[in-house]
PDB file of C-alpha atoms in Angstrom:
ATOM      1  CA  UNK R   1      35.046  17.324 -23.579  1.00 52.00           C
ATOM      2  CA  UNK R   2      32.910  20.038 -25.266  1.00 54.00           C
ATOM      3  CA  UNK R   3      30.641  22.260 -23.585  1.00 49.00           C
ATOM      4  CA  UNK R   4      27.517  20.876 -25.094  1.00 46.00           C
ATOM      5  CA  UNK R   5      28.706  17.280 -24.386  1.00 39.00           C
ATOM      6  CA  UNK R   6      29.023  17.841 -20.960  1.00 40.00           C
ATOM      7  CA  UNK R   7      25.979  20.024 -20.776  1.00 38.00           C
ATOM      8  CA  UNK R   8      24.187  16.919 -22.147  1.00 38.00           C
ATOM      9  CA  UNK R   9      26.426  14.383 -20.099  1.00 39.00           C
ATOM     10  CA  UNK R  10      25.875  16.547 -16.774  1.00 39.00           C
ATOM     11  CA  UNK R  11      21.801  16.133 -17.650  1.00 39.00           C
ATOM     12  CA  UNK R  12      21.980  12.627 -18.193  1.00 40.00           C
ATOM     13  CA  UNK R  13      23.617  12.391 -14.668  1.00 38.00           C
ATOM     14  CA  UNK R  14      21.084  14.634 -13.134  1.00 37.00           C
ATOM     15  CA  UNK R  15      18.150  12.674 -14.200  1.00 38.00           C
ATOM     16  CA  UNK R  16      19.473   9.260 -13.585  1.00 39.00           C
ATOM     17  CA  UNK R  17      20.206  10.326  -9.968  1.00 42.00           C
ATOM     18  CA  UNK R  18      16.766  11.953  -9.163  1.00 40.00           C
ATOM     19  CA  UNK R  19      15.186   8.691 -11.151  1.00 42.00           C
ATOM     20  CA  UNK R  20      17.330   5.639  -9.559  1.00 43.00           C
ATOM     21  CA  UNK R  21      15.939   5.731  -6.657  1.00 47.00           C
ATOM     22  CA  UNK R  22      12.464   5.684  -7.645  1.00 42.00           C
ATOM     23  CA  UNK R  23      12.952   2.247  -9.640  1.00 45.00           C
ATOM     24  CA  UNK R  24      13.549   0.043  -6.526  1.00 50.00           C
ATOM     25  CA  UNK R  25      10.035   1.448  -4.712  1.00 47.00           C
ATOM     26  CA  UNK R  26       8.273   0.890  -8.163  1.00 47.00           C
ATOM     27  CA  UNK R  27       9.754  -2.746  -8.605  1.00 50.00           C
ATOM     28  CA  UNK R  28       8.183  -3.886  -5.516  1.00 61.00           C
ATOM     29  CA  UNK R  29       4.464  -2.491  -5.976  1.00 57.00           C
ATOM     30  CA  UNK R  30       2.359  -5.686  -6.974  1.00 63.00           C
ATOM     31  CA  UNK R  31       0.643  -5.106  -9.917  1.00 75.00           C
ATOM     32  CA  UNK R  32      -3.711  -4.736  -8.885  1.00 77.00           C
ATOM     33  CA  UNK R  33      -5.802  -5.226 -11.062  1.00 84.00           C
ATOM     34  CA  UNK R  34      -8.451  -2.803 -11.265  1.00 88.00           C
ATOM     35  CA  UNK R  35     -11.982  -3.708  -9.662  1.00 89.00           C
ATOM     36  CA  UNK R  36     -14.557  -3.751 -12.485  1.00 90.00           C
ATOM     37  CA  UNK R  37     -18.276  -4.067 -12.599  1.00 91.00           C
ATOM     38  CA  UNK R  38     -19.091  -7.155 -13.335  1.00 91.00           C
ATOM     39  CA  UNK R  39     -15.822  -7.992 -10.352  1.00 88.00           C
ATOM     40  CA  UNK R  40     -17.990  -6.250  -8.026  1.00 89.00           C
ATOM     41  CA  UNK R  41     -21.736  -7.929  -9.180  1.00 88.00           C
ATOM     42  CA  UNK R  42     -19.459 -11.471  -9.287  1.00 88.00           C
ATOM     43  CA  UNK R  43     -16.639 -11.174  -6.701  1.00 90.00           C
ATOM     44  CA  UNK R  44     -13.960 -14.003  -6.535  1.00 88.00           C
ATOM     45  CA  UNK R  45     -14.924 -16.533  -3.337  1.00 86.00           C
ATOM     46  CA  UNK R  46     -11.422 -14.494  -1.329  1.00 88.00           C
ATOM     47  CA  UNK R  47     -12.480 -11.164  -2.791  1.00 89.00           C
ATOM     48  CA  UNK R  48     -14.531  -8.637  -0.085  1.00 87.00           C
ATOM     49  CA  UNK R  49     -15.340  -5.857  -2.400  1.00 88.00           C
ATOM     50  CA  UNK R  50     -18.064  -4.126  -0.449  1.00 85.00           C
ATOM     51  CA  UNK R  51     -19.308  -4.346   2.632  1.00 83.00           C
ATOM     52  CA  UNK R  52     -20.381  -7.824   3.547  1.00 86.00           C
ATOM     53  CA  UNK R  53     -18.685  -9.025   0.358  1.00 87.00           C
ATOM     54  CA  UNK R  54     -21.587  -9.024  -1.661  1.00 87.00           C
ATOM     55  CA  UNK R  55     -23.407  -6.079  -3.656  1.00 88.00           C
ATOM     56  CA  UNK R  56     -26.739  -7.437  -1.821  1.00 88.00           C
ATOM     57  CA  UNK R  57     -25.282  -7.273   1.507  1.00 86.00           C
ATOM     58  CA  UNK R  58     -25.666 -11.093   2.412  1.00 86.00           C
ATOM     59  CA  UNK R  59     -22.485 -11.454   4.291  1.00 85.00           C
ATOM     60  CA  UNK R  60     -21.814 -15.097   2.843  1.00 86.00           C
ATOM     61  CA  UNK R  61     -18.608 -16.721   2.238  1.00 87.00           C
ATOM     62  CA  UNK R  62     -18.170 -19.305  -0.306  1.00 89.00           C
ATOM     63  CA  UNK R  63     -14.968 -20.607   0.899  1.00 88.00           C
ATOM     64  CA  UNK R  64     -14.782 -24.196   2.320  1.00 89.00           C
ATOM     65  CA  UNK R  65     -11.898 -24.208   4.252  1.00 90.00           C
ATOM     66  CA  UNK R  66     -13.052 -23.426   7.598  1.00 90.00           C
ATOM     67  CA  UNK R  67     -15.500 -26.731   8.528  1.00 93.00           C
ATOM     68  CA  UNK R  68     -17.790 -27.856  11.562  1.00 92.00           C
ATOM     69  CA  UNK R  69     -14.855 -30.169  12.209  1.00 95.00           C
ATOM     70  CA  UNK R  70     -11.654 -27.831  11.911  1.00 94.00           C
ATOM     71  CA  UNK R  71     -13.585 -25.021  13.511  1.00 94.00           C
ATOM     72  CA  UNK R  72     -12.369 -25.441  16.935  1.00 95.00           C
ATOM     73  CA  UNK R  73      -8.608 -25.485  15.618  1.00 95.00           C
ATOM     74  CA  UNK R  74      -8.991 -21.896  14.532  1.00 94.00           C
ATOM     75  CA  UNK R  75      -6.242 -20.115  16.279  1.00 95.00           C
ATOM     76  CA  UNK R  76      -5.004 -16.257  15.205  1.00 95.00           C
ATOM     77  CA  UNK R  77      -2.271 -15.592  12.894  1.00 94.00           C
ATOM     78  CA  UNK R  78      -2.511 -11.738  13.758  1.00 94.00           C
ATOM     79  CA  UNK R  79      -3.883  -8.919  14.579  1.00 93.00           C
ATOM     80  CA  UNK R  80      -3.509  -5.306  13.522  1.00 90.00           C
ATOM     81  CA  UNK R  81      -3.821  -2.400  16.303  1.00 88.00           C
ATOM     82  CA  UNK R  82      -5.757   0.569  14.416  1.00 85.00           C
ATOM     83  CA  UNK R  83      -5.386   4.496  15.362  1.00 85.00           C
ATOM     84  CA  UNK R  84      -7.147   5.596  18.538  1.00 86.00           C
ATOM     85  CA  UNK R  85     -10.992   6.683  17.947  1.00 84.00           C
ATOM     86  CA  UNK R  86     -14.092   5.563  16.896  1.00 84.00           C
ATOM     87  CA  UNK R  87     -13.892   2.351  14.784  1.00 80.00           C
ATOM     88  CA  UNK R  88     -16.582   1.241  12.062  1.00 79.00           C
ATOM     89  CA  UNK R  89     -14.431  -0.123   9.451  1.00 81.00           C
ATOM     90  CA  UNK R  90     -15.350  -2.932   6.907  1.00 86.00           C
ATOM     91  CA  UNK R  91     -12.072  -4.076   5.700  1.00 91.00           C
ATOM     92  CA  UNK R  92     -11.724  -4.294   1.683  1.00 91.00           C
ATOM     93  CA  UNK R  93     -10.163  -7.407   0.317  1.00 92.00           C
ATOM     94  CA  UNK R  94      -8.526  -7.456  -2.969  1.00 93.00           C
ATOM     95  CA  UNK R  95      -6.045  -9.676  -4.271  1.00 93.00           C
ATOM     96  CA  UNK R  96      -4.795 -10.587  -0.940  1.00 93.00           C
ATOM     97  CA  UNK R  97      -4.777  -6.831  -0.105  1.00 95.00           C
ATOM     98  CA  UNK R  98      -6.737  -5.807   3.123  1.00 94.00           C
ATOM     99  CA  UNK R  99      -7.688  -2.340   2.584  1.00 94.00           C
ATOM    100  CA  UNK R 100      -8.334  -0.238   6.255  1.00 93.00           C
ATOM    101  CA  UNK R 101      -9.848   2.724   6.308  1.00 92.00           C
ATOM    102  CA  UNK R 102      -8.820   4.293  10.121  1.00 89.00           C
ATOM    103  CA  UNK R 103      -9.853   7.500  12.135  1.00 88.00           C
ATOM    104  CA  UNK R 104      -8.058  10.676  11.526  1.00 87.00           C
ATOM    105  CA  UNK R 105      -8.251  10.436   7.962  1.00 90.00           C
ATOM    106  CA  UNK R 106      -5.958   7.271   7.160  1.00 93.00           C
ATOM    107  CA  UNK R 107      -6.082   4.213   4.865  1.00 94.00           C
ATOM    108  CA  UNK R 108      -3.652   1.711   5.102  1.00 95.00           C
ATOM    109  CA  UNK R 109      -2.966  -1.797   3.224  1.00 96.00           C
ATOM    110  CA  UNK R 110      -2.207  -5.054   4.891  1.00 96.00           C
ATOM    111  CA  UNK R 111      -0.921  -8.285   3.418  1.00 96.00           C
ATOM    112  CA  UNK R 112      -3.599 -10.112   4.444  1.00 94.00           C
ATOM    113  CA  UNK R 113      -1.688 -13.293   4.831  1.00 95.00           C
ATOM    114  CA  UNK R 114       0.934 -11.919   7.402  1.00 96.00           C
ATOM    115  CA  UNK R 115      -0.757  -8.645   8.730  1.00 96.00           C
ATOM    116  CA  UNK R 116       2.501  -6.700   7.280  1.00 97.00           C
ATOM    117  CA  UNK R 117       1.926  -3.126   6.429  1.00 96.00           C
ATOM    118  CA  UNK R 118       2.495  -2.313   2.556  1.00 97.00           C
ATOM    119  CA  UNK R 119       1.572   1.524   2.238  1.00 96.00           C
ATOM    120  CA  UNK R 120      -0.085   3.944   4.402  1.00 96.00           C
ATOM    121  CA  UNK R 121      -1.573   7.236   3.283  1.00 96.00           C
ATOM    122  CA  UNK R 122      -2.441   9.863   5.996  1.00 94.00           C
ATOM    123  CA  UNK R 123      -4.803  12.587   4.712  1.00 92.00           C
ATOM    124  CA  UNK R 124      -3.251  16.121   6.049  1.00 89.00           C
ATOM    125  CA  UNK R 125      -5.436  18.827   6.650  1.00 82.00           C
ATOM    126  CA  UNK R 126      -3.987  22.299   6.068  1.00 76.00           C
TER     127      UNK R 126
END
């Protein structure tokens, strides 16, 4: 093998091993999409774009799952223990993505279904 074969051959190595392992954590980020305007003036019924889900703060729910008569056999599924401090968070909901914003500077996202963590980012201050 020539010099500038391997040269080239030693590069293709080199970026192939600092790139494969990037490929599996990018295959399993779901695909958002992004939150528009008229999303946020018209959000879908399981959508909680702003605080009480709707730009004019009503706090209604168009959903009809939850009834007079199934009320009572509302039992929970989870719940999510948050960093210690003082908590005023209004959980964002997008796409089945509950976005938490906690003290000390960190936002996490739930699968809102199962409570599972997806990412966490933790602001560090220098």
């Amino acid at each position: 093998m020539t010099r500038p074969v391997a040269a080239v051959t030693l590069a293709a190595l080199v970026v192939l091993a600092v790139l494969a392992p990037a490929a599996p954590a990018a295959a399993q980020a779901p695909a958002v999409s992004p939150v528009t305007d008229a999303v946020l003036a018209d959000p879908p019924p399981e959508s909680w774009l702003n605080w009480r889900r709707t730009q004019d703060g009503w706090g209604y729910s168009p959903l009809d799952r939850i009834t007079r008569e199934n009320v009572g056999n509302l039992r929970m599924v989870w719940s999510w223990a948050m960093e210690p401090g003082s908590q005023q968070t209004t959980p964002i909901i997008h796409e089945g993505v509950m976005y938490l914003a906690s003290p000390g500077n960190i936002v996490q996202a739930l699968d809102a279904a199962t409570g599972d963590m997806l990412w966490e980012y933790r602001r560090q201050f220098p």
